Coordinates of C-alpha atoms and ligand atoms in Angstrom, one line a residue:
M300 CA 0.0 0.0 0.0
S301 CA 1.6 3.3 -1.1
K302 CA 1.7 6.2 1.3
Q303 CA -0.2 9.4 0.4
P304 CA 1.7 12.7 0.8
V305 CA 0.3 14.7 3.8
A306 CA -1.2 18.0 2.7
P307 CA 0.0 21.1 4.5
T308 CA -2.5 22.4 7.1
A309 CA -4.2 25.7 6.7
T310 CA -2.2 27.3 9.5
A311 CA 1.2 26.5 8.0
A312 CA 2.4 28.4 5.0
A313 CA 4.7 26.6 2.6
G314 CA 8.1 25.9 4.4
E315 CA 6.6 26.7 7.8
V316 CA 5.9 24.3 10.7
P317 CA 3.1 25.0 13.1
M318 CA 4.2 26.1 16.6
H319 CA 2.5 23.2 18.4
L320 CA 4.5 20.8 16.3
F321 CA 7.7 22.5 17.4
R322 CA 6.6 22.2 21.0
K323 CA 5.7 18.6 20.6
A324 CA 9.0 17.8 18.9
V325 CA 11.0 19.5 21.6
E326 CA 8.9 17.9 24.3
Q327 CA 9.5 14.4 22.9
A328 CA 13.1 14.8 21.8
A329 CA 15.5 12.2 23.3
L330 CA 18.0 15.0 24.2
A331 CA 17.6 16.9 27.5
I332 CA 16.5 20.4 26.3
S333 CA 16.0 23.5 28.5
I334 CA 15.4 27.1 27.8
T335 CA 16.7 29.7 30.2
D336 CA 16.6 33.5 30.5
A337 CA 19.8 35.4 30.0
K338 CA 21.0 34.5 33.5
A339 CA 20.5 30.8 33.1
N340 CA 17.3 30.7 35.1
I341 CA 15.3 27.8 33.7
L342 CA 12.0 28.7 32.0
Y343 CA 11.4 25.3 30.4
A344 CA 12.7 21.7 30.6
N345 CA 11.5 18.9 28.4
G346 CA 10.7 15.3 29.3
A347 CA 14.2 13.9 28.6
F348 CA 15.7 16.6 30.9
Q349 CA 13.4 15.4 33.6
R350 CA 14.3 11.8 33.0
I351 CA 18.0 12.4 33.0
T352 CA 18.2 14.8 36.0
G353 CA 15.4 13.3 38.1
Y354 CA 13.9 16.8 38.6
G355 CA 10.2 17.4 37.6
Q356 CA 9.3 20.5 35.5
D357 CA 8.0 22.3 38.6
E358 CA 11.2 21.6 40.6
V359 CA 13.5 23.2 38.0
V360 CA 11.5 26.1 36.5
G361 CA 12.7 29.3 38.2
H362 CA 16.0 27.7 39.3
N363 CA 19.4 28.4 37.8
E364 CA 21.0 25.7 35.6
S365 CA 23.7 25.6 38.4
I366 CA 21.2 23.4 40.2
L367 CA 22.8 20.6 38.1
S368 CA 26.4 21.6 39.0
Y369 CA 28.3 19.1 41.0
R370 CA 31.0 21.7 41.7
V371 CA 34.0 19.7 40.6
T372 CA 33.9 21.2 37.2
P373 CA 36.8 23.7 37.2
K374 CA 35.7 27.4 37.4
L375 CA 37.6 28.1 34.2
V376 CA 35.3 25.8 32.3
Y377 CA 32.3 27.9 33.3
E378 CA 34.1 31.1 32.7
T379 CA 34.9 29.9 29.2
L380 CA 31.3 28.7 28.7
W381 CA 29.9 32.1 29.7
A382 CA 32.5 34.1 27.7
Q383 CA 31.6 32.1 24.6
I384 CA 27.8 32.3 24.9
Q385 CA 28.0 36.0 25.9
R386 CA 29.7 36.6 22.5
Q387 CA 26.6 35.0 21.0
R388 CA 28.5 31.9 20.0
P389 CA 27.4 28.3 20.8
W390 CA 29.4 26.4 23.4
N391 CA 29.9 22.7 23.7
G392 CA 31.7 20.8 26.4
L393 CA 31.6 18.3 29.1
L394 CA 30.2 19.1 32.6
V395 CA 29.9 16.9 35.7
N396 CA 26.3 17.1 36.7
K397 CA 24.4 16.0 39.8
R398 CA 21.0 14.5 39.6
K399 CA 18.2 15.2 42.1
D400 CA 19.1 12.0 44.0
G401 CA 22.7 13.2 44.3
S402 CA 24.2 10.7 41.8
R403 CA 26.5 12.2 39.2
Y404 CA 26.7 11.9 35.5
L405 CA 28.8 13.3 32.7
A406 CA 26.9 15.7 30.5
D407 CA 27.8 16.5 26.9
V408 CA 26.3 20.1 26.9
T409 CA 25.6 22.4 24.0
I410 CA 24.4 25.9 24.8
T411 CA 23.1 28.2 22.0
P412 CA 22.2 31.8 22.6
V413 CA 18.8 32.9 21.4
V414 CA 19.2 36.4 19.9
S415 CA 16.3 39.0 19.5
E416 CA 15.7 41.0 16.4
D417 CA 17.5 43.9 18.3
G418 CA 20.6 41.8 18.5
D419 CA 20.3 41.1 22.3
T420 CA 20.7 37.7 23.9
T421 CA 17.4 37.2 25.5
H422 CA 17.5 33.4 26.2
Y423 CA 19.7 30.4 26.0
L424 CA 18.9 27.0 24.6
G425 CA 20.6 24.2 26.5
M426 CA 20.8 20.6 25.2
H427 CA 22.6 17.8 26.9
R428 CA 22.9 14.0 27.0
D429 CA 24.3 11.6 29.5
V430 CA 27.7 10.4 28.2
T431 CA 28.8 8.7 31.4
E432 CA 28.8 5.2 29.7
V433 CA 30.6 6.4 26.6
H434 CA 33.2 8.1 28.7
R435 CA 33.6 5.0 30.9
L436 CA 34.2 2.8 27.8
E437 CA 36.6 5.3 26.3
R438 CA 38.6 5.4 29.5
Q439 CA 38.5 1.6 29.8
V440 CA 39.9 1.3 26.3
Q441 CA 42.5 4.0 27.1
N442 CA 43.4 2.2 30.3
Q443 CA 43.7 -1.2 28.5
K444 CA 45.8 0.4 25.8
T445 CA 48.1 1.9 28.4
L446 CA 48.2 -1.4 30.3
I447 CA 49.0 -3.4 27.1
E448 CA 51.6 -0.9 26.0
S449 CA 53.3 -1.1 29.5
V450 CA 53.2 -4.9 29.5
V451 CA 54.6 -5.0 25.9
D452 CA 57.2 -2.4 26.8
A453 CA 58.3 -4.3 29.9
A454 CA 58.5 -7.6 28.1
Q455 CA 61.9 -9.2 28.0
V456 CA 61.3 -10.2 24.4
A457 CA 61.2 -7.9 21.4
I458 CA 57.7 -7.4 20.0
V459 CA 56.8 -5.7 16.8
L460 CA 53.5 -5.3 14.9
L461 CA 53.6 -5.0 11.2
D462 CA 50.8 -4.0 8.8
D463 CA 50.0 -5.7 5.6
K464 CA 52.7 -3.7 3.8
E465 CA 55.2 -4.8 6.5
R466 CA 55.4 -1.3 8.0
V467 CA 56.1 -1.2 11.7
V468 CA 53.0 0.1 13.6
L469 CA 53.9 -0.8 17.1
D470 CA 57.1 -2.0 18.8
N471 CA 58.6 -2.2 22.3
Q472 CA 61.8 -1.2 24.1
E473 CA 63.5 -4.5 23.4
Y474 CA 62.8 -4.2 19.7
K475 CA 64.2 -0.6 19.7
K476 CA 67.4 -2.1 21.2
L477 CA 67.5 -4.6 18.3
V478 CA 67.2 -1.7 15.8
S479 CA 70.2 0.0 17.4
D480 CA 72.2 -3.3 17.3
L481 CA 71.2 -4.6 13.9
G482 CA 70.1 -1.5 12.0
K483 CA 66.8 -1.0 10.3
E484 CA 64.6 -3.1 10.0
P485 CA 65.4 -6.2 12.1
A486 CA 61.8 -7.6 11.7
L487 CA 62.2 -7.6 7.9
K488 CA 65.6 -9.3 8.2
L489 CA 64.2 -12.0 10.5
L490 CA 61.1 -12.5 8.3
A491 CA 63.5 -13.0 5.3
A492 CA 65.5 -15.5 7.2
L493 CA 62.3 -17.4 8.2
R494 CA 61.1 -17.3 4.6
E495 CA 64.4 -18.8 3.4
Q496 CA 64.4 -21.4 6.2
M497 CA 60.7 -22.5 5.8
G498 CA 60.3 -22.1 2.0
D499 CA 56.7 -22.8 0.8
A500 CA 55.5 -23.5 4.4
F501 CA 56.1 -19.9 5.3
A502 CA 54.3 -18.5 2.3
K503 CA 51.3 -20.8 3.0
A504 CA 51.1 -19.8 6.7
H505 CA 51.6 -16.1 5.8
D506 CA 48.8 -16.1 3.1
K507 CA 46.3 -17.9 5.4
H508 CA 47.3 -15.8 8.4
R509 CA 48.3 -18.9 10.4
N510 CA 50.5 -18.7 13.4
I511 CA 54.1 -19.9 13.3
A512 CA 55.5 -21.4 16.5
A513 CA 58.9 -20.4 17.7
R514 CA 61.7 -21.0 15.2
E515 CA 65.4 -20.4 15.5
V516 CA 67.0 -18.3 12.9
C517 CA 70.5 -16.8 12.5
I518 CA 71.2 -13.4 11.0
E519 CA 74.5 -11.6 10.3
T520 CA 75.0 -8.3 12.2
P521 CA 76.5 -5.2 10.4
K522 CA 79.7 -6.1 12.3
K523 CA 79.7 -9.5 10.5
T524 CA 79.0 -11.5 13.6
S525 CA 76.1 -14.0 13.9
R526 CA 73.2 -13.5 16.2
W527 CA 70.6 -16.2 16.9
F528 CA 66.9 -15.4 17.5
S529 CA 63.8 -17.5 18.3
C530 CA 61.0 -16.0 16.3
A531 CA 57.2 -16.6 16.5
I532 CA 54.5 -15.2 14.4
S533 CA 50.9 -14.6 15.3
W534 CA 48.2 -12.6 13.7
F535 CA 46.0 -9.8 14.9
E536 CA 42.8 -8.9 13.1
E537 CA 41.5 -5.3 13.2
H538 CA 38.1 -4.1 12.3
D539 CA 38.2 -0.8 10.4
V540 CA 36.8 2.0 12.6
G541 CA 36.0 4.4 9.7
A542 CA 32.4 5.4 9.0
D543 CA 32.6 3.8 5.6
A544 CA 33.1 0.4 7.3
F545 CA 30.2 0.7 9.7
Y546 CA 27.8 -1.4 7.7
E547 CA 30.4 -3.2 5.6
P548 CA 33.1 -4.2 8.0
L549 CA 36.6 -4.1 6.7
R550 CA 39.3 -6.3 8.3
R551 CA 43.0 -5.6 8.4
H552 CA 45.6 -8.2 9.3
Y553 CA 48.6 -7.3 11.4
L554 CA 51.6 -9.6 11.9
L555 CA 52.8 -9.8 15.4
L556 CA 56.4 -10.9 15.6
T557 CA 58.0 -11.9 18.9
I558 CA 61.7 -12.1 18.9
Q559 CA 63.9 -13.6 21.6
D560 CA 67.6 -13.2 21.4
I561 CA 69.1 -16.7 22.1
S562 CA 72.6 -15.9 21.0
E563 CA 74.0 -16.4 24.5
I564 CA 72.1 -19.7 25.0
K565 CA 73.5 -20.8 21.6
R566 CA 77.0 -19.7 22.5
Q567 CA 76.8 -21.7 25.8
Q568 CA 75.3 -24.7 24.0
E569 CA 78.1 -24.5 21.4
A570 CA 80.8 -24.2 24.2
L571 CA 79.2 -27.2 25.9
R572 CA 79.2 -29.2 22.6
I573 CA 82.8 -28.3 21.9
N574 CA 83.8 -29.3 25.4
S575 CA 82.2 -32.7 25.2
L576 CA 83.7 -33.1 21.8
R577 CA 87.1 -32.2 23.3
A578 CA 86.5 -34.8 26.0
L579 CA 85.5 -37.4 23.5
L580 CA 88.5 -36.7 21.3
S581 CA 90.9 -36.8 24.2
E582 CA 89.5 -40.2 25.2
Q583 CA 90.0 -41.3 21.6
E584 CA 93.6 -39.8 21.7
R585 CA 94.3 -41.8 24.9
I586 CA 93.1 -45.0 23.2
Q587 CA 95.1 -44.0 20.1
G588 CA 98.2 -43.5 22.3
L589 CA 97.6 -47.0 23.8
R590 CA 97.2 -48.4 20.4
E591 CA 100.4 -46.7 19.2
T592 CA 102.4 -48.0 22.2
L593 CA 101.1 -51.5 22.0
A594 CA 101.4 -51.7 18.2
G595 CA 105.0 -50.3 18.7
A596 CA 105.8 -53.0 21.2
V597 CA 104.3 -55.7 19.0
Y598 CA 106.3 -54.4 16.0
Q599 CA 109.5 -54.2 18.1
L600 CA 109.1 -57.8 19.3
E601 CA 108.1 -59.2 15.9
G602 CA 111.6 -58.5 14.5
P603 CA 113.6 -60.6 17.0
L604 CA 110.9 -63.3 17.0
N605 CA 111.2 -63.5 13.2
M606 CA 114.9 -63.9 13.6
L607 CA 114.4 -66.7 16.2
S608 CA 111.9 -68.3 13.9
A609 CA 114.6 -68.4 11.2
V610 CA 117.1 -69.9 13.6
A611 CA 114.5 -72.5 14.7
A612 CA 113.8 -73.4 11.1
M613 CA 117.6 -73.8 10.5
M614 CA 117.9 -76.0 13.5
E615 CA 114.9 -78.1 12.5
R616 CA 116.6 -78.7 9.1
R617 CA 119.8 -79.8 10.8
R618 CA 117.9 -82.1 13.2
D619 CA 116.2 -83.6 10.1
N620 CA 119.7 -84.3 8.8
G621 CA 120.5 -86.3 12.0
A622 CA 122.2 -83.7 14.1
D623 CA 121.7 -84.0 17.8
L624 CA 120.5 -80.6 19.0
P625 CA 119.0 -80.7 22.5
A626 CA 118.6 -76.9 22.5
A627 CA 116.2 -77.1 19.6
S628 CA 113.3 -78.3 21.6
A629 CA 114.0 -75.7 24.3
L630 CA 114.0 -73.1 21.5
D631 CA 110.7 -74.4 20.1
E632 CA 109.2 -74.1 23.6
A633 CA 110.6 -70.6 24.0
M634 CA 109.3 -69.7 20.6
Q635 CA 105.9 -71.0 21.4
K636 CA 105.7 -69.0 24.6
S637 CA 106.9 -65.9 22.8
R638 CA 104.3 -66.2 20.1
E639 CA 101.6 -66.6 22.8
A640 CA 102.9 -63.6 24.6
L641 CA 102.9 -61.6 21.4
E642 CA 99.3 -62.7 20.7
T643 CA 98.3 -61.6 24.2
L644 CA 99.9 -58.3 23.6
R645 CA 98.2 -58.0 20.1
S646 CA 94.8 -58.8 21.6
C647 CA 95.3 -56.0 24.2
I648 CA 95.4 -53.4 21.4
P649 CA 92.1 -51.5 21.8
C650 CA 90.1 -51.4 18.6
Q651 CA 89.1 -48.1 17.0
S652 CA 85.9 -46.7 18.5
N653 CA 82.7 -48.5 17.4
E654 CA 81.0 -45.2 16.5
A655 CA 78.3 -45.9 14.0
M656 CA 78.5 -44.7 10.4
Q657 CA 76.3 -41.6 9.9
P658 CA 75.9 -38.5 7.7
V659 CA 78.7 -36.1 8.5
D660 CA 79.0 -32.6 7.2
L661 CA 82.7 -32.0 6.5
N662 CA 82.3 -28.1 6.6
E663 CA 81.0 -28.5 10.1
V664 CA 83.7 -31.0 11.1
L665 CA 86.4 -28.5 9.9
V666 CA 84.8 -25.6 11.8
D667 CA 84.8 -27.8 14.9
V668 CA 88.5 -28.6 14.3
L669 CA 89.3 -24.9 14.1
K670 CA 87.4 -24.3 17.3
L671 CA 89.3 -27.2 19.0
T672 CA 92.7 -25.9 18.0
T673 CA 92.0 -22.2 18.4
A674 CA 94.2 -21.9 21.5
N675 CA 97.1 -23.7 19.8
L676 CA 96.8 -21.6 16.7
L677 CA 96.7 -18.4 18.7
S678 CA 99.6 -19.2 20.9
A679 CA 101.7 -20.2 17.7
G680 CA 100.6 -16.9 16.1
V681 CA 99.2 -18.7 13.0
V682 CA 97.0 -16.8 10.6
V683 CA 94.2 -19.0 9.5
E684 CA 92.3 -18.9 6.2
W685 CA 89.2 -21.1 6.1
L686 CA 87.5 -21.6 2.8
P687 CA 84.4 -23.8 3.2
S688 CA 82.6 -25.5 0.3
S689 CA 79.4 -23.9 -0.9
G690 CA 78.3 -27.2 -2.3
A691 CA 77.2 -30.4 -0.6
T692 CA 79.7 -31.6 2.0
T693 CA 77.9 -34.5 3.6
I694 CA 79.6 -37.9 3.6
S695 CA 78.9 -41.1 5.4
G696 CA 81.4 -41.6 8.2
H697 CA 82.4 -41.7 11.8
P698 CA 82.2 -38.0 13.0
A699 CA 84.6 -38.3 16.0
Q700 CA 87.3 -40.2 13.9
L701 CA 87.1 -37.7 11.1
T702 CA 87.3 -34.8 13.6
N703 CA 90.3 -36.4 15.2
L704 CA 91.9 -37.0 11.8
F705 CA 91.7 -33.4 10.7
K706 CA 92.7 -32.2 14.2
Q707 CA 95.8 -34.4 13.8
L708 CA 96.6 -32.8 10.4
V709 CA 96.1 -29.3 11.8
S710 CA 98.2 -30.1 14.9
N711 CA 100.9 -31.5 12.5
A712 CA 100.8 -28.3 10.5
I713 CA 101.2 -26.1 13.7
E714 CA 104.1 -28.3 14.9
A715 CA 105.8 -28.0 11.5
M716 CA 105.4 -24.2 11.5
N717 CA 106.7 -24.0 15.1
E718 CA 109.9 -25.8 14.0
R719 CA 110.7 -22.9 11.7
R720 CA 111.8 -19.7 13.4
G721 CA 110.6 -16.5 11.9
G722 CA 108.6 -16.2 8.6
T723 CA 104.9 -16.0 8.2
R724 CA 102.8 -18.7 9.8
E725 CA 99.8 -19.4 7.7
L726 CA 97.3 -22.2 7.7
R727 CA 94.8 -22.6 4.9
L728 CA 92.0 -25.0 5.3
T729 CA 89.9 -25.6 2.1
C730 CA 86.9 -27.8 1.5
S731 CA 85.7 -28.2 -2.0
T732 CA 83.0 -30.4 -3.5
H733 CA 83.6 -32.3 -6.8
A734 CA 81.4 -34.6 -8.9
D735 CA 81.7 -37.7 -6.6
H736 CA 84.0 -36.6 -3.8
I737 CA 85.0 -33.9 -1.4
E738 CA 88.5 -32.7 -1.2
I739 CA 90.0 -31.1 2.0
R740 CA 93.3 -29.4 1.8
V741 CA 95.4 -28.6 4.8
E742 CA 98.2 -26.2 3.7
D743 CA 100.8 -24.8 6.0
S744 CA 103.8 -22.5 5.5
G745 CA 106.2 -24.7 7.4
P746 CA 109.4 -26.4 6.1
G747 CA 107.4 -28.9 4.0
I748 CA 108.2 -32.6 3.5
A749 CA 111.1 -33.7 1.2
D750 CA 110.0 -35.6 -2.0
D751 CA 111.7 -38.9 -0.8
L752 CA 109.7 -38.8 2.4
R753 CA 106.2 -38.1 0.9
Y754 CA 105.2 -41.8 1.1
K755 CA 107.3 -42.8 4.1
V756 CA 105.5 -40.4 6.4
F757 CA 102.5 -42.6 6.1
Q758 CA 104.4 -45.7 7.3
P759 CA 104.1 -46.8 10.9
F760 CA 106.9 -45.7 13.2
F761 CA 108.3 -43.2 10.6
T762 CA 108.9 -39.7 12.0
T763 CA 110.8 -36.7 10.9
K764 CA 110.9 -35.3 14.5
G765 CA 114.3 -36.7 15.5
A766 CA 115.3 -37.5 19.1
A767 CA 113.0 -35.0 20.7
R768 CA 110.0 -36.6 19.2
Q769 CA 106.9 -37.0 21.3
H770 CA 105.2 -39.4 18.9
L771 CA 106.1 -42.9 17.7
G772 CA 105.4 -41.7 14.2
L773 CA 102.0 -43.4 14.0
G774 CA 99.9 -40.2 13.5
L775 CA 99.8 -40.2 9.7
A776 CA 99.7 -44.0 9.6
M777 CA 96.6 -43.9 11.8
A778 CA 95.2 -41.0 9.6
Q779 CA 95.7 -43.3 6.7
E780 CA 93.8 -46.1 8.5
V781 CA 90.8 -43.7 9.1
I782 CA 90.8 -42.6 5.5
N783 CA 90.9 -46.2 4.3
Q784 CA 87.9 -47.0 6.5
H785 CA 86.0 -44.2 4.8
G786 CA 87.0 -45.3 1.3
G787 CA 89.0 -42.2 0.7
T788 CA 92.6 -41.2 -0.1
I789 CA 95.3 -39.1 1.6
D790 CA 98.5 -37.8 0.1
I791 CA 101.0 -34.9 0.1
D792 CA 100.8 -32.7 -2.9
P793 CA 104.2 -32.9 -4.7
A794 CA 103.5 -29.6 -6.6
W795 CA 103.2 -27.6 -3.4
R796 CA 106.5 -26.0 -2.6
T797 CA 105.9 -23.3 0.0
G798 CA 105.2 -25.6 2.9
C799 CA 103.2 -28.8 3.1
R800 CA 99.8 -29.4 1.5
V801 CA 98.0 -32.6 2.7
R802 CA 95.1 -33.6 0.4
V803 CA 92.3 -35.7 1.6
Q804 CA 89.6 -37.0 -0.7
L805 CA 86.4 -38.6 0.7
P806 CA 83.5 -40.1 -1.4
L807 CA 80.4 -37.9 -1.4
I808 CA 77.0 -39.3 -0.5
A809 CA 75.1 -39.9 -3.8
G810 CA 73.0 -36.9 -4.9
G811 CA 75.4 -34.2 -3.6
S812 CA 76.0 -31.1 -5.8
H813 CA 79.5 -29.8 -6.5
D814 CA 81.0 -26.3 -6.3
Ligands
FAD640 P1 28.4 30.5 39.2 O1 28.8 31.5 40.2 O2 27.0 30.4 38.8 O3 29.3 30.7 37.9 C1 30.7 30.5 37.8 C2 31.3 31.4 36.8 O4 30.4 31.3 35.7 C3 31.3 32.8 37.3 O5 32.5 33.2 37.9 C4 31.1 33.6 36.0 O6 32.3 33.8 35.3 C5 30.2 32.6 35.2 N1 28.8 33.0 35.2 C6 27.8 32.4 35.9 N2 26.7 33.0 35.7 C7 26.9 34.0 34.8 C8 26.1 35.0 34.2 N3 24.8 35.1 34.4 N4 26.7 35.9 33.4 C9 28.0 35.9 33.2 N5 28.8 34.9 33.7 C10 28.3 34.1 34.5 N6 26.0 24.3 34.5 C11 26.1 23.0 35.0 O7 26.9 22.8 35.9 N7 25.4 22.0 34.3 C12 24.6 22.3 33.3 O8 24.0 21.4 32.8 C13 24.4 23.6 32.9 N8 23.6 23.9 31.8 C14 23.4 25.2 31.5 C15 22.5 25.5 30.5 C16 22.4 26.8 30.0 C17 21.4 27.1 28.9 C18 23.1 27.8 30.6 C19 22.9 29.2 30.1 C20 24.0 27.5 31.6 C21 24.2 26.2 32.1 N9 25.1 25.9 33.1 C22 25.2 24.6 33.5 C23 25.9 26.9 33.7 C24 25.3 27.4 35.0 O9 24.4 28.4 34.8 C25 26.4 27.9 36.0 O10 27.1 28.9 35.5 C26 27.3 26.8 36.4 O11 26.5 25.7 36.9 C27 28.2 27.2 37.6 O12 27.5 27.5 38.7 P2 28.1 27.9 40.1 O13 27.0 28.2 41.0 O14 29.1 26.9 40.5 O15 29.0 29.2 39.7

């Protein structure tokens, strides 16, 4: 059913509204409306005024508007109010009002002067509404914001909020410290590191605004040192507060990144790992020493025993020819006992560790070796150049044996350089990946090894260290044994003339990429 337009009444000319309609509209308005004389004495108050203040029409008419004043509003506010309305300008502000029952409320008041045709202010129109609840909510939001900001600021982890264009919209004190340490913008550097570490998984989580649990990432500082951080991502959804979005809510997603500096924990863990590795290697060295000593003793005894064997065989032949040799049986018995003693000695040689074969990253092994020998390298004043491989460096092997092997080679290099007085002391450690193997070179600037000794140094009991030697000369022989166990090769580069270059080649695990 269509509505018919209402025809204007006879009393109202075009564009005019009848007076009784004005009165009814004011009377029924939801705003508290009052009309006063020029001194704020109330002449009229509408229904909403009575509902809000608790005063009936009769109780307020004739009284000043100050009947509502709770007297905590500063005098200056009233002075400003009056100065404004006396200049015939409307005033708007907040006043603390008191109801008839004594309870207080916050009033959002607008006062408009009513000016006569002569230009005098004859009356004032007052309109106000109770905004106590709005104010309470605003304060609550403000308090919560302050609370959240103080908690975020006091947090021991760095916190940063990024908008959808990865611009920082909020951060805390710890994050600001990171900015001064790492330069701008640490959050972006860490996100890039996470992206690289997680690959597609990061992109998926990011696109679907899924949280990412704490992950450890390493980034390089401007001073070229490494810092470790544990980073977690969570999302915060904001509803647009603009008028446009009132009926059609717009959502914005913010990325909340929490960052914990774990460099110190990592450093301690690494120190602990290197210490346990050192303990493991020294145990291995002790066993190695025992192996060297017992193998040496067996080797030393084997010579005379072989000679005795030859004598016994000679006597045996003579006895076969009829000679009467009573000492022969005694010699046989002595030989028998000696062989048994030698076997007992041989069985006492401890075997190499029974460490399981496992994937071993040679770049990491060599870094460990440098850490283990740092003190020796520093005290010998050796300049170290470390060139890791950028290709695959994982082989199948015994990690502790390999670490010990390269530690032995580096220790040999330091000893060799210590033998030479003066001159530069340089150690270069190179790891390079080839089609089917990895080559490690240990180069030193020591006296080198003469051509005729290049193979001999790998023989058991051969040493170039003369009378003052501390070793039996089994170091390189044992190294050779470890290399053999790993299916690799070890040699001394004949073309290297400015010191010694030991080359080790170890087979790469199938599927590795080369430099
Ligand atoms: P007052 O002594 O009344 O006034 C304090 C200061 O206000 C004075 O020092 C003076 O500078 C100024 N002042 C007061 N009266 C006049 C005047 N007639 N001419 C010039 N300056 C003057 N107050 C409220 O607390 N709540 C309200 O809801 C409220 N609504 C109002 C609505 C209207 C339409 C008008 C005109 C005023 C309203 N007032 C309201 C103001 C009120 O009239 C008082 O000025 C105020 O309450 C302070 O009262 P008081 O007794 O504490 O101090």
